[in-house]
Tab-separated table of C-alpha atoms in Angstrom:
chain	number	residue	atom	x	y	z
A	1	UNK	CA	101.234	104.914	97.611
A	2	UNK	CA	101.584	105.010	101.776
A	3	UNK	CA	103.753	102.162	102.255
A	4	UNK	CA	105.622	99.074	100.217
A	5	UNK	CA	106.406	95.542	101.795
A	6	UNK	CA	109.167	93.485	100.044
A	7	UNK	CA	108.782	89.681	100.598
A	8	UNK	CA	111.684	88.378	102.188
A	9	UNK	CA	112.472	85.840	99.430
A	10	UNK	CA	112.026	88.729	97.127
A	11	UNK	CA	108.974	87.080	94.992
A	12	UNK	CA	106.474	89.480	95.686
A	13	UNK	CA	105.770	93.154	96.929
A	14	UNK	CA	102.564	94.221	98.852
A	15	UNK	CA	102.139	97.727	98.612
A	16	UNK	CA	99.054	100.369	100.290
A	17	UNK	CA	97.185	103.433	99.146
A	18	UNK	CA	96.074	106.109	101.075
A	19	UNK	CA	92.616	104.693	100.601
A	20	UNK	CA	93.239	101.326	102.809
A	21	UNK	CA	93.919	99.561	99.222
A	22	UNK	CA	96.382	96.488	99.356
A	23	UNK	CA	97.998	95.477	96.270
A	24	UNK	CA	100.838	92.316	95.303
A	25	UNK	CA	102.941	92.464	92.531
A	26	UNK	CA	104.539	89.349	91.675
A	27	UNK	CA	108.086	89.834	90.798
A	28	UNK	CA	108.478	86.782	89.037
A	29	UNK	CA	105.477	87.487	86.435
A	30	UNK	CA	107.054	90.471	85.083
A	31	UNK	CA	105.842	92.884	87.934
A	32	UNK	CA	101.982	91.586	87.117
A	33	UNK	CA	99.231	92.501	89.534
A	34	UNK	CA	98.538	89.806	91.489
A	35	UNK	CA	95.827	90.660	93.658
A	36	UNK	CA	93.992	93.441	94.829
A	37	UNK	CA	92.159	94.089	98.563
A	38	UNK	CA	89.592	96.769	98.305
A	39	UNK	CA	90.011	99.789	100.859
A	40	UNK	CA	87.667	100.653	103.801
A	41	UNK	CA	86.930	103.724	105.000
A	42	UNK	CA	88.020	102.805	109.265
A	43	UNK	CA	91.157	101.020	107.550
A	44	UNK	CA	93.996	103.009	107.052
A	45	UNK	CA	97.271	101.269	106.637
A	46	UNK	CA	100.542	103.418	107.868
A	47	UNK	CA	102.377	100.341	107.511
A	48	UNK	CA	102.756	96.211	105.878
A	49	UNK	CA	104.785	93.555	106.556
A	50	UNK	CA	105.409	89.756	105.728
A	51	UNK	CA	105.849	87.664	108.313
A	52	UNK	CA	105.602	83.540	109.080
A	53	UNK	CA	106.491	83.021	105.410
A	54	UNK	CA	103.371	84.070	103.170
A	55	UNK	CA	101.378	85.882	105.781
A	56	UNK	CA	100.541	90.030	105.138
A	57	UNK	CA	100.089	92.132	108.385
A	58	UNK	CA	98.970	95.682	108.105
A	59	UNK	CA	98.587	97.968	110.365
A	60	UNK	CA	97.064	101.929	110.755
A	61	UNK	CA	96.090	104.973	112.276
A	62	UNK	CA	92.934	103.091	113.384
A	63	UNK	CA	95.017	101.273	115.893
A	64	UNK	CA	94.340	97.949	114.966
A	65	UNK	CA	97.105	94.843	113.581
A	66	UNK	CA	94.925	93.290	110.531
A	67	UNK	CA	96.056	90.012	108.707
A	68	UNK	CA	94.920	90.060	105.182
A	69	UNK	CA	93.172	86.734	103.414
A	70	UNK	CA	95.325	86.524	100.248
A	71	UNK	CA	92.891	83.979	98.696
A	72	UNK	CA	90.309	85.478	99.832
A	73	UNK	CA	91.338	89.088	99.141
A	74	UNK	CA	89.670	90.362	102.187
A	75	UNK	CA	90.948	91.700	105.631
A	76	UNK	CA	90.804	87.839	108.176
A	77	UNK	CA	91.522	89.507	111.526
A	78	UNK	CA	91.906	92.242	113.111
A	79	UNK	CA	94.126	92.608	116.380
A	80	UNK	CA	93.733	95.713	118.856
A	81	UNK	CA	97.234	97.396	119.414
A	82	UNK	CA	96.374	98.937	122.598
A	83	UNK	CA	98.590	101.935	122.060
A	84	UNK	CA	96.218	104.197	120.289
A	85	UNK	CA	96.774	104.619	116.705
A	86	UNK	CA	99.776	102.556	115.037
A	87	UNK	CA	102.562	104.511	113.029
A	88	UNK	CA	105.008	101.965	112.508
A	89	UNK	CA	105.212	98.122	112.519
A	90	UNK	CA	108.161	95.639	111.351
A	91	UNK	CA	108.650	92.062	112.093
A	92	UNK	CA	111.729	90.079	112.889
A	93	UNK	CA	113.882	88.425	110.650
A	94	UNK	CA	112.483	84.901	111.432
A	95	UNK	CA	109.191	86.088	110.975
A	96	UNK	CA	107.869	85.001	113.974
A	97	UNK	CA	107.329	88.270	115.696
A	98	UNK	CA	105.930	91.892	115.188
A	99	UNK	CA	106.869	94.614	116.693
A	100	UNK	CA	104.689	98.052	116.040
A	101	UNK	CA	105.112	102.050	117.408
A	102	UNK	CA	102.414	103.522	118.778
A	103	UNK	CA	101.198	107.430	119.111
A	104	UNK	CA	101.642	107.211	123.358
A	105	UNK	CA	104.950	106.204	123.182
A	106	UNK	CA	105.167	102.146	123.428
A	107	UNK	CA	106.459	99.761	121.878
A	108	UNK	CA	104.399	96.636	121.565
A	109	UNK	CA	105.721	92.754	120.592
A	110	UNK	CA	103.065	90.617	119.424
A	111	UNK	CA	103.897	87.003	118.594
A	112	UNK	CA	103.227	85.485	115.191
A	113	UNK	CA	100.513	81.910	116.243
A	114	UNK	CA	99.146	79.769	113.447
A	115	UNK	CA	95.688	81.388	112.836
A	116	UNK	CA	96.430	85.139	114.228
A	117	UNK	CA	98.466	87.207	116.613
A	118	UNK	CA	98.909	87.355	120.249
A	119	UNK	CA	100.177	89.906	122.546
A	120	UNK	CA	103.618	89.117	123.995
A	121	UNK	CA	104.374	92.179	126.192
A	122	UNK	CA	105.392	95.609	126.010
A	123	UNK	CA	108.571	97.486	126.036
A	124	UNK	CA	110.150	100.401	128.086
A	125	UNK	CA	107.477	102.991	127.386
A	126	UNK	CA	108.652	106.766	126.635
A	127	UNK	CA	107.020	110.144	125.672
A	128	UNK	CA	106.548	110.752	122.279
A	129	UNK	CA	104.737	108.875	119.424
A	130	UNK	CA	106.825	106.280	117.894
A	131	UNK	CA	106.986	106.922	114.357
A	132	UNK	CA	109.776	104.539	112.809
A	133	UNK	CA	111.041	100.514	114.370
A	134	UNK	CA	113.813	98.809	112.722
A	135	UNK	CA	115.070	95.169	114.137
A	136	UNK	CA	118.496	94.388	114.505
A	137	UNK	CA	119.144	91.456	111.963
A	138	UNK	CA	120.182	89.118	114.972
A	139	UNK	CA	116.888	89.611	116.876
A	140	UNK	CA	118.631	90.862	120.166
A	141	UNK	CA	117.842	94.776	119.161
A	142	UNK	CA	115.321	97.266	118.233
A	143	UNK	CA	115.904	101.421	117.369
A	144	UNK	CA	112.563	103.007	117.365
A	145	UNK	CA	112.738	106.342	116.047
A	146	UNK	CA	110.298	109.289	117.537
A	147	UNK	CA	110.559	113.285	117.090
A	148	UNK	CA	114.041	114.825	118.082
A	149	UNK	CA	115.302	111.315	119.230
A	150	UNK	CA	116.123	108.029	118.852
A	151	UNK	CA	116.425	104.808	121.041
A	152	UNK	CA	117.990	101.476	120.648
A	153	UNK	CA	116.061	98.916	123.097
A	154	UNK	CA	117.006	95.705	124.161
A	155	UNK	CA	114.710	93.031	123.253
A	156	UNK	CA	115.486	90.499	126.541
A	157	UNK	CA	114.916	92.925	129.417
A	158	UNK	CA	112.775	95.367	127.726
A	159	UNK	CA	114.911	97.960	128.654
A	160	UNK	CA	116.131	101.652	126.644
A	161	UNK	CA	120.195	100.954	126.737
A	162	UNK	CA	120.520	104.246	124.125
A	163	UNK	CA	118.792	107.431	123.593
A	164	UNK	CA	120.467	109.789	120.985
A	165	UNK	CA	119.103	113.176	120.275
A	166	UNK	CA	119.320	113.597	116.230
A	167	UNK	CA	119.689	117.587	117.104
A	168	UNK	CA	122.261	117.684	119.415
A	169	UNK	CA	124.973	119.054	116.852
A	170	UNK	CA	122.569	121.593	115.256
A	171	UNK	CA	123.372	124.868	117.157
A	172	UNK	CA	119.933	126.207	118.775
A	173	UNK	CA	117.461	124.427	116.436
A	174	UNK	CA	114.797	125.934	116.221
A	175	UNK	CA	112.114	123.730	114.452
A	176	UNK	CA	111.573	120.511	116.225
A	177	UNK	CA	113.584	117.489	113.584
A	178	UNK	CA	111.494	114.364	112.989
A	179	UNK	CA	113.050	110.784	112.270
A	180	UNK	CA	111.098	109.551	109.781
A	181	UNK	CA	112.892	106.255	108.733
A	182	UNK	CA	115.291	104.224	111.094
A	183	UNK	CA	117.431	101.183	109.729
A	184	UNK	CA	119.405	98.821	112.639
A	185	UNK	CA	122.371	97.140	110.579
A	186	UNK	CA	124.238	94.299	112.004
A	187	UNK	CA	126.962	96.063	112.018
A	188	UNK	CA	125.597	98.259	115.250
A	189	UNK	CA	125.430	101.180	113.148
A	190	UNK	CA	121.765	103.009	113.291
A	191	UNK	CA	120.907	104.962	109.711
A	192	UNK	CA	118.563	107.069	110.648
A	193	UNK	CA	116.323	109.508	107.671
A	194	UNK	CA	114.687	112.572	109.001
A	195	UNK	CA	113.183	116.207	108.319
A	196	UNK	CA	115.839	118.364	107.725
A	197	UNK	CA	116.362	116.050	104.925
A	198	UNK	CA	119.780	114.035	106.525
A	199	UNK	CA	120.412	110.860	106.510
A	200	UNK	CA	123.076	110.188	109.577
A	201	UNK	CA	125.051	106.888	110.817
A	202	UNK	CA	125.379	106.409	114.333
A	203	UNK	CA	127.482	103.932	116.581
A	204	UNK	CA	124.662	103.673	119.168
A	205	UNK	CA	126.783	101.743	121.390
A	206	UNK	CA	128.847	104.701	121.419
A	207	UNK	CA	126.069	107.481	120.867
A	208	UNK	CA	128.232	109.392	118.109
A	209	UNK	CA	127.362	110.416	114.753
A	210	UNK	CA	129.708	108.479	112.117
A	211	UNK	CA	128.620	109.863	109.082
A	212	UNK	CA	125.940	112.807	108.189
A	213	UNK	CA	124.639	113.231	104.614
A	214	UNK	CA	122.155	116.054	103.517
A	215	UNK	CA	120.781	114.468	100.421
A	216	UNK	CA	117.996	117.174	100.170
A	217	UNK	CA	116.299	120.416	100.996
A	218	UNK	CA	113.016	119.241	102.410
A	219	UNK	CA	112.535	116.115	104.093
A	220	UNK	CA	114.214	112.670	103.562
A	221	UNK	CA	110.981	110.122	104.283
A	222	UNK	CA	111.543	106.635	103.653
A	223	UNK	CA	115.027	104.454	103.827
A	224	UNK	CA	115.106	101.265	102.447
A	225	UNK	CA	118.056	98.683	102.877
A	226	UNK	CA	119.481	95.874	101.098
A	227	UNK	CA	119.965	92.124	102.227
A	228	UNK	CA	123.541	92.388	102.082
A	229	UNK	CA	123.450	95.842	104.018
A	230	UNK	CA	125.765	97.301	101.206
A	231	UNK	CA	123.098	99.561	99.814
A	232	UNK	CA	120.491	102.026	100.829
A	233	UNK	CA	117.273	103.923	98.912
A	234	UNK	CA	116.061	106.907	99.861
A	235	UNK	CA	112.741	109.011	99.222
A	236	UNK	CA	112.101	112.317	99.950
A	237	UNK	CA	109.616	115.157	99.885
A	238	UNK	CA	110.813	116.738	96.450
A	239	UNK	CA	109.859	113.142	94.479
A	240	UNK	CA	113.474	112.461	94.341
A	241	UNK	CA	115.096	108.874	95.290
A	242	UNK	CA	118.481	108.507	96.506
A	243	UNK	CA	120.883	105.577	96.582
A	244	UNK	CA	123.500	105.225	99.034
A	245	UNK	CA	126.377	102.706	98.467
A	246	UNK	CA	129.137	101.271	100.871
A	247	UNK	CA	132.490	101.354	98.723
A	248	UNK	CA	136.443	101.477	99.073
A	249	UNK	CA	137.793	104.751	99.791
A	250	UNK	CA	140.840	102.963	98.181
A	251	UNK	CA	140.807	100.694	95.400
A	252	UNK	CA	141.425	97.312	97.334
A	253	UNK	CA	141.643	99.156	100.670
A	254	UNK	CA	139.897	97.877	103.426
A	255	UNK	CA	138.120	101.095	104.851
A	256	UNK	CA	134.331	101.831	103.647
A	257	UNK	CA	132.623	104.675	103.297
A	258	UNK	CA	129.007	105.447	102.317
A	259	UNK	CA	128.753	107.471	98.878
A	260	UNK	CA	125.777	109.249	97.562
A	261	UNK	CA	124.808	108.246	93.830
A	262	UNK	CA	123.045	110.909	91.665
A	263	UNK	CA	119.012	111.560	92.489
A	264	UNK	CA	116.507	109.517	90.294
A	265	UNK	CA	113.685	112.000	89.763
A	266	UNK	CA	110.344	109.891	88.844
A	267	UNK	CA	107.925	111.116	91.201
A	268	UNK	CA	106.440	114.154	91.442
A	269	UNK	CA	105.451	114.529	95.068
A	270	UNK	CA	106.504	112.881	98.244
A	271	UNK	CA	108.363	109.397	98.108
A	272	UNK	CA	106.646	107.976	101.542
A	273	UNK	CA	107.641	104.247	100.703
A	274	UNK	CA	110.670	102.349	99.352
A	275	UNK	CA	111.788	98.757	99.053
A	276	UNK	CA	114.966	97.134	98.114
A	277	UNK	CA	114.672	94.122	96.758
A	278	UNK	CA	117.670	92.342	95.636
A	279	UNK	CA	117.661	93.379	91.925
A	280	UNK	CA	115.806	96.381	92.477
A	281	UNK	CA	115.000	99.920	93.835
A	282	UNK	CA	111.375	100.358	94.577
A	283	UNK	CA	109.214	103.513	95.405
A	284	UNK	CA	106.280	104.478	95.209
A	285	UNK	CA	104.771	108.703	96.020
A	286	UNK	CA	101.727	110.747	96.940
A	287	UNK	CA	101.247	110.700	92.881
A	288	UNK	CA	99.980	107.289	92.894
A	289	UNK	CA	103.015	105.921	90.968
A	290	UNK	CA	104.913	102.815	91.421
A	291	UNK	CA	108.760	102.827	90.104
A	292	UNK	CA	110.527	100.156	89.540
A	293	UNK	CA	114.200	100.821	88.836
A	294	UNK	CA	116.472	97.623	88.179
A	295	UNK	CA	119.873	97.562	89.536
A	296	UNK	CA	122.147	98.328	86.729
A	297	UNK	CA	124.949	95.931	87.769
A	298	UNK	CA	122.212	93.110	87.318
A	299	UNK	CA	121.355	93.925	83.718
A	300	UNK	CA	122.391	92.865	80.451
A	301	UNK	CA	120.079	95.140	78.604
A	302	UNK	CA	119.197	99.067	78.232
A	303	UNK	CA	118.553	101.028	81.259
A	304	UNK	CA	115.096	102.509	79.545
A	305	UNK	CA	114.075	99.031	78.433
A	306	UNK	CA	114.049	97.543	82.262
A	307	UNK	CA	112.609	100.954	83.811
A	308	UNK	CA	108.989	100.165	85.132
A	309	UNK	CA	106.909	102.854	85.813
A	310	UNK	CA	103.265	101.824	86.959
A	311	UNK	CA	101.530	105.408	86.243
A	312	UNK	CA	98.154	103.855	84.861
A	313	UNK	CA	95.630	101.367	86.948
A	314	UNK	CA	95.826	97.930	86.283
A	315	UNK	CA	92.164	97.566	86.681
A	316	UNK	CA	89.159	99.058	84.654
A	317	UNK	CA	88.065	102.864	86.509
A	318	UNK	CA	86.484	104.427	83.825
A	319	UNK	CA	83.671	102.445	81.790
A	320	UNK	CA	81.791	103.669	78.627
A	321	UNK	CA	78.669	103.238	76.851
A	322	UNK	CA	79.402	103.747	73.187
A	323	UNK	CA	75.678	104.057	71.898
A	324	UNK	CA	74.857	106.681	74.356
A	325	UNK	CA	77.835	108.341	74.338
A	326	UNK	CA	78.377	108.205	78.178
A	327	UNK	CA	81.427	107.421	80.492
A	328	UNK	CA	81.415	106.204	83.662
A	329	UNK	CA	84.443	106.972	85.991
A	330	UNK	CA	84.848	105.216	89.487
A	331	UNK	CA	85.779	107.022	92.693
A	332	UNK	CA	86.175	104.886	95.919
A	333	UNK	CA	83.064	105.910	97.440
A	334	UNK	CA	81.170	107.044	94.250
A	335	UNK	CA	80.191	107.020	90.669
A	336	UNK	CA	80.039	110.009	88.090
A	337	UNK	CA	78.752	109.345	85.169
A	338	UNK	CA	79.158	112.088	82.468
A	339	UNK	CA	77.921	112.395	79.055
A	340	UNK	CA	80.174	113.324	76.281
A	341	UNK	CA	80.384	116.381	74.732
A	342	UNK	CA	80.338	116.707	70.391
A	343	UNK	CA	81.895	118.749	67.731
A	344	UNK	CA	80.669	119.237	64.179
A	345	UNK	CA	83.909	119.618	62.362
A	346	UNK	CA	86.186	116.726	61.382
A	347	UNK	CA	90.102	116.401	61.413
A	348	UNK	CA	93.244	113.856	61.666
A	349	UNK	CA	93.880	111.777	64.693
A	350	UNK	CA	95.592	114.070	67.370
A	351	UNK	CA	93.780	117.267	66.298
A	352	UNK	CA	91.383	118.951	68.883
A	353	UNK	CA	88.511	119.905	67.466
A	354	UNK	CA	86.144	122.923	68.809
A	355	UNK	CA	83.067	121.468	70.420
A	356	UNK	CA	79.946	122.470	69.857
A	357	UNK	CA	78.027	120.280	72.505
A	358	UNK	CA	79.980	120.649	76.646
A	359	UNK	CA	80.774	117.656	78.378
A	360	UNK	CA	77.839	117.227	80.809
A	361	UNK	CA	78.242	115.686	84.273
A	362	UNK	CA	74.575	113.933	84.738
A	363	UNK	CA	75.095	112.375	88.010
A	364	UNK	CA	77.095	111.170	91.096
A	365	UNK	CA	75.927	107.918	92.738
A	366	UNK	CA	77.546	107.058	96.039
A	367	UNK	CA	77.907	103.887	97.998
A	368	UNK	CA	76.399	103.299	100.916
A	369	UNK	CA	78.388	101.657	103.844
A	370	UNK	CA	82.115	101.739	104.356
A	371	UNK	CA	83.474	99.379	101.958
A	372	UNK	CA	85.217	101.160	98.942
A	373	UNK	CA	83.937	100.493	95.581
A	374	UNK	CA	86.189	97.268	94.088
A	375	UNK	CA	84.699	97.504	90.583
A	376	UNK	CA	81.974	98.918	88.082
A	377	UNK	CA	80.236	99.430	84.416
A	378	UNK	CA	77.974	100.993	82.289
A	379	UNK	CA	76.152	99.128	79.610
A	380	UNK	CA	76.830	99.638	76.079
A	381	UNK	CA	73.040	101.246	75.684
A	382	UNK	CA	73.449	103.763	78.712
A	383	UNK	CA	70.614	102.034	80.819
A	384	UNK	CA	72.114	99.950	83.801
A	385	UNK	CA	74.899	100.872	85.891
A	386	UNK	CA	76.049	98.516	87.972
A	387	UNK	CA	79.073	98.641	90.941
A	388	UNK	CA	80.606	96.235	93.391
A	389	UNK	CA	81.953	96.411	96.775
A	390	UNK	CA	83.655	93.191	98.323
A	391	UNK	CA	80.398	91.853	100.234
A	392	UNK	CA	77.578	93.118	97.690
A	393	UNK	CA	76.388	93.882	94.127
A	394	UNK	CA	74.273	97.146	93.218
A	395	UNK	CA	72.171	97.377	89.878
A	396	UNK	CA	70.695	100.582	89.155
A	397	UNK	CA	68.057	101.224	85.692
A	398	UNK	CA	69.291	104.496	84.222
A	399	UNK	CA	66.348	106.953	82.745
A	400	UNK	CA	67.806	109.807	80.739
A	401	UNK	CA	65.124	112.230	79.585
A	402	UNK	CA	65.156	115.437	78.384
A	403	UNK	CA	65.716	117.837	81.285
A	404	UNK	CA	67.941	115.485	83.659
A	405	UNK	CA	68.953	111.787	84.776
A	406	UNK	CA	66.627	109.686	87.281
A	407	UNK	CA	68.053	106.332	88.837
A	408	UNK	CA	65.859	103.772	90.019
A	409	UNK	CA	67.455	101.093	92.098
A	410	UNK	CA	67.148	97.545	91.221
């Protein structure tokens, strides 16, 4: 999972693999799989966003903004950046404007127009790739976070009015520190997630530091904040998630601080994308797993019976043919198809019994062209295979014989 998009309304989530597949979950359906947009191999997608109410946006290391059909689960239109490739892209509150990071250093607004996008102009340009945005809630702000540094622009005159080095309190540092996840608040304070695995509060206006946490060892990747800006997730490069709250240092006192909650370890590689919604804590890592952990303070029930842990497809990959004893598994640009191996002995369910007969891979059949395979299936009698991308349809007549496999395209 590369990156998660929460719908504003909190109905649905949009979320991207590393293959350039989009996915929505609708909240309200009991976390169902909506839809599904097959990958491409020129799409990647570093980040997603909702914007103008229903619309999708993506956008990648390709460089290009892409709106996404979601009746037509397709990629509509595609937009060129003209920044080189895109690391980072958020829109405004409203929804009626995008702003996205580029690797030379600019930031980009592009304007929201029934039927696309359209360039609106660019921002103070600086060196180094821009590799986290964040809006300020009102509009008037955004922090766009970049390797050793971070600045706060001003929206109106296009102007840098901050620049904060993350490293400045780190006697001789050594290893260059990158911001990997930025958060504006409305309350002028900048939360900012980065390598060395802190996540720091800043008073931009002021340039200080507020408050520093190390939550981990390794990195801290992905920050994720809540609507009411009392609560923030946080992923890192261990597979652990954080969550940050703002309580009373006194009971009934005024002053706030933020407090570190225990680490939630369901992942077992990096966390690169979170999402709070406003019952839940979302993430999703490098090991293809979505989690869905439900506030506690919203539930009536048992914490293990609202846990949702999405560690299986939702769609068919692996097809078999039960007469012939084959399987078919599905690969974004191939097909394998494997015959199954036998045993002579017999035993209980569970048991593994010695085999007699390998597993035999017969073939790999890959797809032409640079769509990604959407979906795919063996017949019951070993014969046809056939696949699907999302513009065409491939039939192929299976021949086993004794020595090997042919396939003869129909």
């Amino acid at each position: 999972v590369r990156c998660l998009a929460c719908h504003p309304r909190g109905a649905r989530l949009a979320l991207a693999r590393t293959d350039g597949a989009v996915e929505v979950y609708n909240f309200a359906a009991n976390y169902f799989q909506e839809k599904v947009i097959p990958g491409h191999e020129a799409r990647s997608v570093e980040s997603l966003c909702w914007a103008a109410g229903d619309r999708l946006f993506g956008a990648g290391l390709g460089g290009d903004i892409t709106e996404y059909d979601l009746s037509g689960l397709s990629a509509a239109r595609g937009v060129d950046g003209g920044g080189g490739p895109i690391w980072s892209m958020v829109a405004n509150s409203s929804g009626t404007q995008l702003a996205i990071g580029c690797e030379d250093g600019s930031v980009k607004i592009f304007q929201v127009v029934p039927g696309g996008i359209q360039f609106e102009r660019n921002l103070d340009r600086r060196k180094g790739r821009v590799l986290c945005l964040s809006w300020h809630p009102a509009g008037t702000h955004i922090v766009a976070g970049s390797i050793d540094f971070f600045r706060v622009i001003n929206v109106t005159s296009g102007q840098t009015v901050q620049r904060i080095m993350v490293n400045h309190q780190v006697e001789k540092a050594k290893r260059e520190c990158v911001v990997w996840a930025i958060a504006l608040l409305s309350s002028n304070t900048v939360v900012s997630a980065d390598s060395f695995g802190r996540v720091q509060f800043w008073d931009w206006e002021q340039g200080t530091l507020a408050e520093s946490h190390t939550i981990s060892t390794s990195a801290a990747l992905s920050l994720a904040v809540s609507e009411k800006e009392d609560s923030i997730v946080v992923g890192t490069s261990t597979g652990a998630t954080y969550q940050l709250q703002l309580l009373p240092v006194k009971l009934g006192g005024l002053e706030k601080r933020w407090v570190r909650t225990k680490p939630f370890q369901f992942h077992s590689h990096d966390v690169r994308a979170v999402a709070h919604s406003p019952t839940a804590l979302i993430s999703g890592g490098l090991d293809a797993q979505l989690v869905i952990r439900p506030l506690m303070e919203k539930m009536q029930k048992s914490y293990d019976a609202v846990l949702r842990k999405f560690t299986f497809p939702h769609r068919r990959l692996v097809s078999c043919a039960r007469k012939a004893r084959l399987l078919l598994f599905q690969f974004s640009q191939y097909l394998e198809l494997w015959r199954l191996g036998s045993t002579e002995e017999t035993g209980k369910d569970g048991e593994i019994l010695p085999l007699c007969q390998m597993p035999e891979h017969l073939v790999q059949l890959k797809s032409k062209g640079p769509e990604h395979i959407y979906c795919s299936c063996v017949s019951p009698c070993g014969t046809w295979i056939g696949y699907s991308t999302a513009s065409r349809f491939q039939l192929y007549r299976v021949h086993c014989d004794g020595d090997g496999v042919s396939l003869r395209k129909v």
